[in-house]
PDB file of N, CA and C in Angstrom:
ATOM      1  N   MET X   1     -22.395  -7.618 -26.874  1.00  0.00           N
ATOM      2  CA  MET X   1     -21.071  -7.694 -26.704  1.00  0.00           C
ATOM      3  C   MET X   1     -21.258  -9.275 -26.313  1.00  0.00           C
ATOM      4  N   LYS X   2     -19.834 -10.143 -26.972  1.00  0.00           N
ATOM      5  CA  LYS X   2     -19.060 -11.375 -26.485  1.00  0.00           C
ATOM      6  C   LYS X   2     -18.677 -11.754 -24.930  1.00  0.00           C
ATOM      7  N   SER X   3     -18.736 -12.516 -24.957  1.00  0.00           N
ATOM      8  CA  SER X   3     -18.186 -12.930 -23.683  1.00  0.00           C
ATOM      9  C   SER X   3     -17.766 -14.387 -23.551  1.00  0.00           C
ATOM     10  N   PHE X   4     -16.383 -13.988 -22.966  1.00  0.00           N
ATOM     11  CA  PHE X   4     -14.868 -15.342 -22.193  1.00  0.00           C
ATOM     12  C   PHE X   4     -16.088 -16.194 -21.170  1.00  0.00           C
ATOM     13  N   GLU X   5     -16.365 -17.233 -20.988  1.00  0.00           N
ATOM     14  CA  GLU X   5     -16.002 -17.642 -18.959  1.00  0.00           C
ATOM     15  C   GLU X   5     -15.581 -18.865 -19.328  1.00  0.00           C
ATOM     16  N   THR X   6     -15.310 -18.836 -17.701  1.00  0.00           N
ATOM     17  CA  THR X   6     -13.951 -19.972 -16.983  1.00  0.00           C
ATOM     18  C   THR X   6     -13.756 -20.066 -15.930  1.00  0.00           C
ATOM     19  N   TYR X   7     -13.914 -21.742 -15.044  1.00  0.00           N
ATOM     20  CA  TYR X   7     -13.570 -21.848 -13.668  1.00  0.00           C
ATOM     21  C   TYR X   7     -12.377 -21.554 -13.326  1.00  0.00           C
ATOM     22  N   ASP X   8     -10.889 -21.117 -14.240  1.00  0.00           N
ATOM     23  CA  ASP X   8      -9.632 -21.373 -14.202  1.00  0.00           C
ATOM     24  C   ASP X   8      -9.909 -19.983 -13.778  1.00  0.00           C
ATOM     25  N   LEU X   9      -9.633 -20.259 -11.899  1.00  0.00           N
ATOM     26  CA  LEU X   9      -9.075 -19.003 -11.178  1.00  0.00           C
ATOM     27  C   LEU X   9      -7.204 -18.279 -11.595  1.00  0.00           C
ATOM     28  N   TYR X  10      -6.523 -19.447 -11.810  1.00  0.00           N
ATOM     29  CA  TYR X  10      -5.256 -18.677 -12.307  1.00  0.00           C
ATOM     30  C   TYR X  10      -5.406 -18.305 -13.519  1.00  0.00           C
ATOM     31  N   LEU X  11      -5.992 -18.778 -14.691  1.00  0.00           N
ATOM     32  CA  LEU X  11      -6.515 -18.766 -15.885  1.00  0.00           C
ATOM     33  C   LEU X  11      -7.117 -16.583 -15.924  1.00  0.00           C
ATOM     34  N   SER X  12      -8.229 -16.342 -15.204  1.00  0.00           N
ATOM     35  CA  SER X  12      -8.591 -15.719 -14.648  1.00  0.00           C
ATOM     36  C   SER X  12      -8.240 -14.475 -13.862  1.00  0.00           C
ATOM     37  N   SER X  13      -6.869 -15.322 -13.625  1.00  0.00           N
ATOM     38  CA  SER X  13      -5.703 -14.296 -13.171  1.00  0.00           C
ATOM     39  C   SER X  13      -4.854 -13.249 -13.637  1.00  0.00           C
ATOM     40  N   ALA X  14      -4.602 -14.159 -14.805  1.00  0.00           N
ATOM     41  CA  ALA X  14      -3.922 -13.777 -16.180  1.00  0.00           C
ATOM     42  C   ALA X  14      -4.648 -13.085 -17.325  1.00  0.00           C
ATOM     43  N   LEU X  15      -5.929 -13.343 -17.304  1.00  0.00           N
ATOM     44  CA  LEU X  15      -6.797 -12.795 -18.533  1.00  0.00           C
ATOM     45  C   LEU X  15      -7.014 -11.361 -17.449  1.00  0.00           C
ATOM     46  N   LYS X  16      -7.037 -10.623 -16.011  1.00  0.00           N
ATOM     47  CA  LYS X  16      -7.748  -9.798 -15.716  1.00  0.00           C
ATOM     48  C   LYS X  16      -5.867  -9.433 -15.792  1.00  0.00           C
ATOM     49  N   ILE X  17      -5.049  -9.585 -15.637  1.00  0.00           N
ATOM     50  CA  ILE X  17      -4.252  -8.388 -15.380  1.00  0.00           C
ATOM     51  C   ILE X  17      -3.673  -7.680 -16.394  1.00  0.00           C
ATOM     52  N   ASN X  18      -3.913  -8.702 -18.170  1.00  0.00           N
ATOM     53  CA  ASN X  18      -3.679  -8.413 -19.824  1.00  0.00           C
ATOM     54  C   ASN X  18      -4.810  -7.902 -19.487  1.00  0.00           C
ATOM     55  N   GLY X  19      -5.186  -6.885 -18.954  1.00  0.00           N
ATOM     56  CA  GLY X  19      -6.481  -6.058 -19.782  1.00  0.00           C
ATOM     57  C   GLY X  19      -7.866  -6.684 -19.438  1.00  0.00           C
ATOM     58  N   PHE X  20      -8.324  -7.820 -19.452  1.00  0.00           N
ATOM     59  CA  PHE X  20      -9.794  -8.459 -19.783  1.00  0.00           C
ATOM     60  C   PHE X  20     -10.731  -7.700 -18.909  1.00  0.00           C
ATOM     61  N   ARG X  21     -11.853  -6.772 -19.079  1.00  0.00           N
ATOM     62  CA  ARG X  21     -12.796  -6.507 -17.955  1.00  0.00           C
ATOM     63  C   ARG X  21     -13.654  -7.954 -17.676  1.00  0.00           C
ATOM     64  N   LEU X  22     -13.904  -7.705 -15.952  1.00  0.00           N
ATOM     65  CA  LEU X  22     -14.309  -9.412 -15.881  1.00  0.00           C
ATOM     66  C   LEU X  22     -15.815  -8.435 -15.246  1.00  0.00           C
ATOM     67  N   ILE X  23     -17.022  -9.250 -15.851  1.00  0.00           N
ATOM     68  CA  ILE X  23     -18.546  -8.451 -15.892  1.00  0.00           C
ATOM     69  C   ILE X  23     -19.395  -9.067 -15.347  1.00  0.00           C
ATOM     70  N   ASP X  24     -18.636 -10.345 -15.016  1.00  0.00           N
ATOM     71  CA  ASP X  24     -19.991 -10.885 -13.924  1.00  0.00           C
ATOM     72  C   ASP X  24     -18.907 -12.586 -13.548  1.00  0.00           C
ATOM     73  N   LEU X  25     -19.841 -12.774 -12.032  1.00  0.00           N
ATOM     74  CA  LEU X  25     -18.860 -14.221 -11.400  1.00  0.00           C
ATOM     75  C   LEU X  25     -20.013 -14.180 -10.950  1.00  0.00           C
ATOM     76  N   ARG X  26     -20.824 -15.554 -11.334  1.00  0.00           N
ATOM     77  CA  ARG X  26     -21.669 -16.474 -10.919  1.00  0.00           C
ATOM     78  C   ARG X  26     -21.695 -17.731 -10.217  1.00  0.00           C
ATOM     79  N   LYS X  27     -22.365 -18.037 -10.214  1.00  0.00           N
ATOM     80  CA  LYS X  27     -22.306 -19.800  -9.534  1.00  0.00           C
ATOM     81  C   LYS X  27     -22.770 -20.792 -10.516  1.00  0.00           C
ATOM     82  N   ASP X  28     -22.439 -21.660 -10.621  1.00  0.00           N
ATOM     83  CA  ASP X  28     -23.165 -22.818 -11.194  1.00  0.00           C
ATOM     84  C   ASP X  28     -23.988 -23.775 -10.303  1.00  0.00           C
ATOM     85  N   GLU X  29     -24.658 -25.031 -10.391  1.00  0.00           N
ATOM     86  CA  GLU X  29     -24.988 -25.111  -9.529  1.00  0.00           C
ATOM     87  C   GLU X  29     -24.822 -25.956  -8.788  1.00  0.00           C
ATOM     88  N   LYS X  30     -23.305 -26.426  -8.408  1.00  0.00           N
ATOM     89  CA  LYS X  30     -22.469 -26.970  -7.569  1.00  0.00           C
ATOM     90  C   LYS X  30     -21.863 -25.947  -6.549  1.00  0.00           C
ATOM     91  N   GLY X  31     -22.295 -24.436  -7.209  1.00  0.00           N
ATOM     92  CA  GLY X  31     -22.161 -23.184  -6.276  1.00  0.00           C
ATOM     93  C   GLY X  31     -20.719 -23.351  -6.643  1.00  0.00           C
ATOM     94  N   ARG X  32     -19.853 -23.560  -7.618  1.00  0.00           N
ATOM     95  CA  ARG X  32     -18.378 -22.960  -8.215  1.00  0.00           C
ATOM     96  C   ARG X  32     -18.309 -22.035  -8.877  1.00  0.00           C
ATOM     97  N   GLY X  33     -17.235 -21.078  -8.690  1.00  0.00           N
ATOM     98  CA  GLY X  33     -17.693 -20.030  -9.033  1.00  0.00           C
ATOM     99  C   GLY X  33     -17.256 -19.891 -11.061  1.00  0.00           C
ATOM    100  N   ILE X  34     -17.833 -19.034 -11.312  1.00  0.00           N
ATOM    101  CA  ILE X  34     -17.951 -18.673 -13.078  1.00  0.00           C
ATOM    102  C   ILE X  34     -17.701 -17.649 -13.087  1.00  0.00           C
ATOM    103  N   PHE X  35     -16.134 -17.587 -13.535  1.00  0.00           N
ATOM    104  CA  PHE X  35     -15.535 -16.097 -14.045  1.00  0.00           C
ATOM    105  C   PHE X  35     -16.038 -15.882 -15.786  1.00  0.00           C
ATOM    106  N   VAL X  36     -16.697 -14.893 -15.866  1.00  0.00           N
ATOM    107  CA  VAL X  36     -17.241 -14.211 -17.388  1.00  0.00           C
ATOM    108  C   VAL X  36     -16.684 -12.780 -17.572  1.00  0.00           C
ATOM    109  N   PHE X  37     -16.356 -12.741 -18.326  1.00  0.00           N
ATOM    110  CA  PHE X  37     -14.963 -12.140 -18.886  1.00  0.00           C
ATOM    111  C   PHE X  37     -15.836 -11.303 -20.097  1.00  0.00           C
ATOM    112  N   GLU X  38     -15.651 -10.030 -21.080  1.00  0.00           N
ATOM    113  CA  GLU X  38     -15.466  -9.438 -22.049  1.00  0.00           C
ATOM    114  C   GLU X  38     -14.641  -9.804 -22.722  1.00  0.00           C
ATOM    115  N   ASP X  39     -15.468 -10.504 -23.909  1.00  0.00           N
ATOM    116  CA  ASP X  39     -14.830 -11.385 -24.967  1.00  0.00           C
ATOM    117  C   ASP X  39     -13.372 -10.045 -25.710  1.00  0.00           C
ATOM    118  N   ARG X  40     -12.059 -10.533 -26.385  1.00  0.00           N
ATOM    119  CA  ARG X  40     -11.442  -9.252 -27.381  1.00  0.00           C
ATOM    120  C   ARG X  40     -10.553 -10.509 -28.452  1.00  0.00           C
ATOM    121  N   PRO X  41     -10.645 -10.408 -29.538  1.00  0.00           N
ATOM    122  CA  PRO X  41     -10.320 -11.135 -30.279  1.00  0.00           C
ATOM    123  C   PRO X  41      -9.008 -11.298 -30.359  1.00  0.00           C
ATOM    124  N   ASP X  42      -7.756 -11.055 -29.084  1.00  0.00           N
ATOM    125  CA  ASP X  42      -6.435 -11.789 -28.533  1.00  0.00           C
ATOM    126  C   ASP X  42      -6.693 -12.239 -27.605  1.00  0.00           C
ATOM    127  N   ARG X  43      -8.127 -12.869 -27.018  1.00  0.00           N
ATOM    128  CA  ARG X  43      -7.887 -13.600 -25.774  1.00  0.00           C
ATOM    129  C   ARG X  43      -7.608 -15.464 -26.556  1.00  0.00           C
ATOM    130  N   PRO X  44      -7.658 -15.257 -27.843  1.00  0.00           N
ATOM    131  CA  PRO X  44      -7.772 -16.932 -27.285  1.00  0.00           C
ATOM    132  C   PRO X  44      -6.137 -16.922 -27.968  1.00  0.00           C
ATOM    133  N   HIS X  45      -5.041 -16.520 -28.212  1.00  0.00           N
ATOM    134  CA  HIS X  45      -3.617 -16.371 -28.540  1.00  0.00           C
ATOM    135  C   HIS X  45      -3.056 -15.580 -26.911  1.00  0.00           C
ATOM    136  N   LEU X  46      -3.571 -15.377 -26.099  1.00  0.00           N
ATOM    137  CA  LEU X  46      -3.309 -15.384 -24.534  1.00  0.00           C
ATOM    138  C   LEU X  46      -3.530 -16.033 -24.011  1.00  0.00           C
ATOM    139  N   VAL X  47      -4.832 -16.971 -23.989  1.00  0.00           N
ATOM    140  CA  VAL X  47      -4.726 -18.425 -23.668  1.00  0.00           C
ATOM    141  C   VAL X  47      -4.329 -19.184 -23.595  1.00  0.00           C
ATOM    142  N   LYS X  48      -3.196 -19.941 -25.540  1.00  0.00           N
ATOM    143  CA  LYS X  48      -2.846 -20.014 -25.857  1.00  0.00           C
ATOM    144  C   LYS X  48      -1.607 -20.165 -25.292  1.00  0.00           C
ATOM    145  N   ASP X  49      -1.218 -19.086 -25.313  1.00  0.00           N
ATOM    146  CA  ASP X  49       0.676 -18.624 -24.399  1.00  0.00           C
ATOM    147  C   ASP X  49       0.394 -18.981 -22.575  1.00  0.00           C
ATOM    148  N   TYR X  50      -1.082 -18.403 -21.744  1.00  0.00           N
ATOM    149  CA  TYR X  50      -0.850 -18.512 -20.834  1.00  0.00           C
ATOM    150  C   TYR X  50      -0.917 -20.185 -20.662  1.00  0.00           C
ATOM    151  N   PHE X  51      -1.438 -20.796 -21.021  1.00  0.00           N
ATOM    152  CA  PHE X  51      -1.776 -23.058 -21.161  1.00  0.00           C
ATOM    153  C   PHE X  51       0.255 -23.283 -21.294  1.00  0.00           C
ATOM    154  N   SER X  52       0.791 -22.308 -22.582  1.00  0.00           N
ATOM    155  CA  SER X  52       1.955 -22.935 -22.917  1.00  0.00           C
ATOM    156  C   SER X  52       3.074 -22.127 -22.133  1.00  0.00           C
ATOM    157  N   GLY X  53       2.839 -21.562 -21.230  1.00  0.00           N
ATOM    158  CA  GLY X  53       4.027 -21.214 -20.946  1.00  0.00           C
ATOM    159  C   GLY X  53       4.383 -19.979 -21.290  1.00  0.00           C
ATOM    160  N   GLU X  54       4.236 -19.778 -21.856  1.00  0.00           N
ATOM    161  CA  GLU X  54       4.521 -17.906 -22.702  1.00  0.00           C
ATOM    162  C   GLU X  54       4.115 -16.950 -22.340  1.00  0.00           C
ATOM    163  N   LEU X  55       3.337 -16.812 -21.594  1.00  0.00           N
ATOM    164  CA  LEU X  55       2.566 -16.183 -21.138  1.00  0.00           C
ATOM    165  C   LEU X  55       3.726 -14.767 -20.347  1.00  0.00           C
ATOM    166  N   THR X  56       4.377 -13.553 -20.008  1.00  0.00           N
ATOM    167  CA  THR X  56       4.905 -13.197 -19.433  1.00  0.00           C
ATOM    168  C   THR X  56       4.016 -12.074 -18.564  1.00  0.00           C
ATOM    169  N   GLY X  57       3.983 -11.946 -17.774  1.00  0.00           N
ATOM    170  CA  GLY X  57       3.632 -10.750 -17.119  1.00  0.00           C
ATOM    171  C   GLY X  57       4.140 -10.437 -15.179  1.00  0.00           C
ATOM    172  N   SER X  58       3.863  -9.711 -14.972  1.00  0.00           N
ATOM    173  CA  SER X  58       4.886  -8.930 -13.685  1.00  0.00           C
ATOM    174  C   SER X  58       3.492  -9.781 -12.009  1.00  0.00           C
ATOM    175  N   LEU X  59       4.316 -10.415 -11.152  1.00  0.00           N
ATOM    176  CA  LEU X  59       4.213 -11.742 -10.652  1.00  0.00           C
ATOM    177  C   LEU X  59       3.619 -10.188  -9.296  1.00  0.00           C
ATOM    178  N   LYS X  60       3.737  -9.576  -9.183  1.00  0.00           N
ATOM    179  CA  LYS X  60       3.117  -9.017  -8.150  1.00  0.00           C
ATOM    180  C   LYS X  60       1.631  -8.591  -8.430  1.00  0.00           C
ATOM    181  N   ALA X  61       0.923  -8.065  -9.633  1.00  0.00           N
ATOM    182  CA  ALA X  61       0.186  -8.287 -10.813  1.00  0.00           C
ATOM    183  C   ALA X  61      -0.692  -9.084 -10.393  1.00  0.00           C
ATOM    184  N   PHE X  62       0.119 -10.182 -10.915  1.00  0.00           N
ATOM    185  CA  PHE X  62      -0.637 -11.530 -11.077  1.00  0.00           C
ATOM    186  C   PHE X  62      -1.126 -12.820 -10.183  1.00  0.00           C
ATOM    187  N   SER X  63      -0.052 -11.880  -8.745  1.00  0.00           N
ATOM    188  CA  SER X  63      -0.528 -12.250  -7.259  1.00  0.00           C
ATOM    189  C   SER X  63      -1.829 -11.604  -6.543  1.00  0.00           C
ATOM    190  N   ASN X  64      -2.168 -10.217  -6.839  1.00  0.00           N
ATOM    191  CA  ASN X  64      -2.754  -9.169  -6.750  1.00  0.00           C
ATOM    192  C   ASN X  64      -4.307  -9.625  -6.829  1.00  0.00           C
ATOM    193  N   ALA X  65      -4.005  -9.613  -8.580  1.00  0.00           N
ATOM    194  CA  ALA X  65      -5.400 -10.499  -9.315  1.00  0.00           C
ATOM    195  C   ALA X  65      -6.083 -12.248  -8.850  1.00  0.00           C
ATOM    196  N   TRP X  66      -5.500 -12.493  -8.233  1.00  0.00           N
ATOM    197  CA  TRP X  66      -5.888 -13.615  -7.676  1.00  0.00           C
ATOM    198  C   TRP X  66      -6.366 -13.886  -6.338  1.00  0.00           C
ATOM    199  N   ALA X  67      -6.177 -13.243  -5.718  1.00  0.00           N
ATOM    200  CA  ALA X  67      -6.252 -12.413  -4.697  1.00  0.00           C
ATOM    201  C   ALA X  67      -7.362 -12.072  -4.577  1.00  0.00           C
ATOM    202  N   ASP X  68      -7.775 -10.891  -5.162  1.00  0.00           N
ATOM    203  CA  ASP X  68      -9.233 -10.766  -5.302  1.00  0.00           C
ATOM    204  C   ASP X  68     -10.329 -11.041  -6.358  1.00  0.00           C
ATOM    205  N   LEU X  69      -9.356 -12.471  -7.625  1.00  0.00           N
ATOM    206  CA  LEU X  69     -10.561 -12.579  -7.745  1.00  0.00           C
ATOM    207  C   LEU X  69     -11.670 -14.149  -6.245  1.00  0.00           C
ATOM    208  N   LYS X  70     -10.007 -14.314  -5.999  1.00  0.00           N
ATOM    209  CA  LYS X  70      -9.906 -15.666  -4.984  1.00  0.00           C
ATOM    210  C   LYS X  70     -11.123 -15.137  -3.912  1.00  0.00           C
ATOM    211  N   SER X  71     -11.011 -13.916  -3.643  1.00  0.00           N
ATOM    212  CA  SER X  71     -11.734 -13.519  -2.346  1.00  0.00           C
ATOM    213  C   SER X  71     -13.832 -13.423  -2.966  1.00  0.00           C
ATOM    214  N   LEU X  72     -13.607 -13.122  -4.419  1.00  0.00           N
ATOM    215  CA  LEU X  72     -15.157 -12.701  -5.019  1.00  0.00           C
ATOM    216  C   LEU X  72     -15.577 -14.325  -4.850  1.00  0.00           C
ATOM    217  N   VAL X  73     -14.495 -15.241  -4.737  1.00  0.00           N
ATOM    218  CA  VAL X  73     -15.415 -17.108  -5.189  1.00  0.00           C
ATOM    219  C   VAL X  73     -15.603 -16.736  -3.533  1.00  0.00           C
ATOM    220  N   ASN X  74     -14.764 -16.417  -2.550  1.00  0.00           N
ATOM    221  CA  ASN X  74     -15.257 -17.126  -1.965  1.00  0.00           C
ATOM    222  C   ASN X  74     -16.026 -16.351  -1.141  1.00  0.00           C
ATOM    223  N   GLU X  75     -16.746 -14.994  -1.102  1.00  0.00           N
ATOM    224  CA  GLU X  75     -17.816 -14.979  -2.164  1.00  0.00           C
ATOM    225  C   GLU X  75     -19.203 -15.543  -2.429  1.00  0.00           C
ATOM    226  N   ILE X  76     -19.348 -15.863  -2.911  1.00  0.00           N
ATOM    227  CA  ILE X  76     -20.408 -16.645  -3.607  1.00  0.00           C
ATOM    228  C   ILE X  76     -19.954 -17.614  -2.808  1.00  0.00           C
ATOM    229  N   GLU X  77     -18.926 -18.591  -2.543  1.00  0.00           N
ATOM    230  CA  GLU X  77     -19.333 -19.461  -1.591  1.00  0.00           C
ATOM    231  C   GLU X  77     -19.819 -19.347  -0.813  1.00  0.00           C
ATOM    232  N   MET X  78     -19.198 -18.681   0.458  1.00  0.00           N
ATOM    233  CA  MET X  78     -20.552 -17.926   1.979  1.00  0.00           C
ATOM    234  C   MET X  78     -22.047 -17.754   1.184  1.00  0.00           C
ATOM    235  N   GLU X  79     -22.140 -17.208   0.380  1.00  0.00           N
ATOM    236  CA  GLU X  79     -23.747 -16.819  -0.268  1.00  0.00           C
ATOM    237  C   GLU X  79     -23.907 -17.806  -0.760  1.00  0.00           C
ATOM    238  N   THR X  80     -23.678 -19.643  -0.515  1.00  0.00           N
ATOM    239  CA  THR X  80     -23.803 -20.554  -0.928  1.00  0.00           C
ATOM    240  C   THR X  80     -24.520 -21.595   0.353  1.00  0.00           C
ATOM    241  N   ASN X  81     -23.028 -21.127   1.498  1.00  0.00           N
ATOM    242  CA  ASN X  81     -23.050 -21.951   2.405  1.00  0.00           C
ATOM    243  C   ASN X  81     -24.274 -21.421   3.059  1.00  0.00           C
ATOM    244  N   HIS X  82     -24.758 -20.130   2.815  1.00  0.00           N
ATOM    245  CA  HIS X  82     -25.276 -19.194   3.704  1.00  0.00           C
ATOM    246  C   HIS X  82     -27.252 -19.981   3.225  1.00  0.00           C
ATOM    247  N   GLU X  83     -27.180 -19.927   2.200  1.00  0.00           N
ATOM    248  CA  GLU X  83     -28.334 -20.888   1.126  1.00  0.00           C
ATOM    249  C   GLU X  83     -28.360 -22.005   1.691  1.00  0.00           C
ATOM    250  N   GLN X  84     -27.743 -22.700   1.903  1.00  0.00           N
ATOM    251  CA  GLN X  84     -28.235 -24.243   2.093  1.00  0.00           C
ATOM    252  C   GLN X  84     -28.299 -24.472   3.101  1.00  0.00           C
ATOM    253  N   LYS X  85     -27.822 -23.576   4.827  1.00  0.00           N
ATOM    254  CA  LYS X  85     -28.030 -22.887   6.051  1.00  0.00           C
ATOM    255  C   LYS X  85     -29.370 -22.656   6.036  1.00  0.00           C
ATOM    256  N   ASN X  86     -29.822 -21.745   5.482  1.00  0.00           N
ATOM    257  CA  ASN X  86     -31.205 -21.342   5.928  1.00  0.00           C
ATOM    258  C   ASN X  86     -32.293 -22.315   5.002  1.00  0.00           C
ATOM    259  N   LEU X  87     -31.587 -22.852   3.709  1.00  0.00           N
ATOM    260  CA  LEU X  87     -33.437 -23.915   3.810  1.00  0.00           C
ATOM    261  C   LEU X  87     -33.208 -25.662   4.168  1.00  0.00           C
ATOM    262  N   ILE X  88     -32.116 -25.962   5.029  1.00  0.00           N
ATOM    263  CA  ILE X  88     -32.715 -26.966   5.549  1.00  0.00           C
ATOM    264  C   ILE X  88     -32.956 -26.816   7.091  1.00  0.00           C
ATOM    265  N   PHE X  89     -32.785 -25.347   7.868  1.00  0.00           N
ATOM    266  CA  PHE X  89     -33.389 -24.630   9.009  1.00  0.00           C
ATOM    267  C   PHE X  89     -34.634 -24.332   8.384  1.00  0.00           C
ATOM    268  N   LEU X  90     -35.034 -23.973   7.410  1.00  0.00           N
ATOM    269  CA  LEU X  90     -36.677 -23.827   6.882  1.00  0.00           C
ATOM    270  C   LEU X  90     -36.993 -25.273   6.421  1.00  0.00           C
ATOM    271  N   LEU X  91     -36.659 -26.441   5.746  1.00  0.00           N
ATOM    272  CA  LEU X  91     -36.982 -28.231   6.026  1.00  0.00           C
ATOM    273  C   LEU X  91     -37.373 -28.175   7.413  1.00  0.00           C
ATOM    274  N   SER X  92     -36.600 -28.041   8.216  1.00  0.00           N
ATOM    275  CA  SER X  92     -36.257 -29.083   9.860  1.00  0.00           C
ATOM    276  C   SER X  92     -37.350 -28.251  10.277  1.00  0.00           C
ATOM    277  N   ILE X  93     -38.296 -26.425  10.088  1.00  0.00           N
ATOM    278  CA  ILE X  93     -39.420 -26.407  10.894  1.00  0.00           C
ATOM    279  C   ILE X  93     -40.458 -26.942  10.437  1.00  0.00           C
ATOM    280  N   ARG X  94     -41.002 -27.279   9.498  1.00  0.00           N
ATOM    281  CA  ARG X  94     -41.766 -28.030   9.295  1.00  0.00           C
ATOM    282  C   ARG X  94     -42.432 -29.820   9.335  1.00  0.00           C
TER     283      ARG X  94
END
């Protein structure tokens, strides 16, 4: 299975409302979220339409997808902050 990765929350929202399946959300070395979607042959055309402003769809669906994905990103950021605090605490007691 091929995948497509992006940091772009807005593009990810557009992909989600167009039926792309989110298969993973992971963080990079800086703690930023990387959205990983199952790729499809029509993805390059959809991305082109998105960036050219020609992609259409429900604003309500887009807003809901954005909120859902942003919540996932917030979870990753909270995990990163928690891990950093734990590391600082462990280093301080040595």
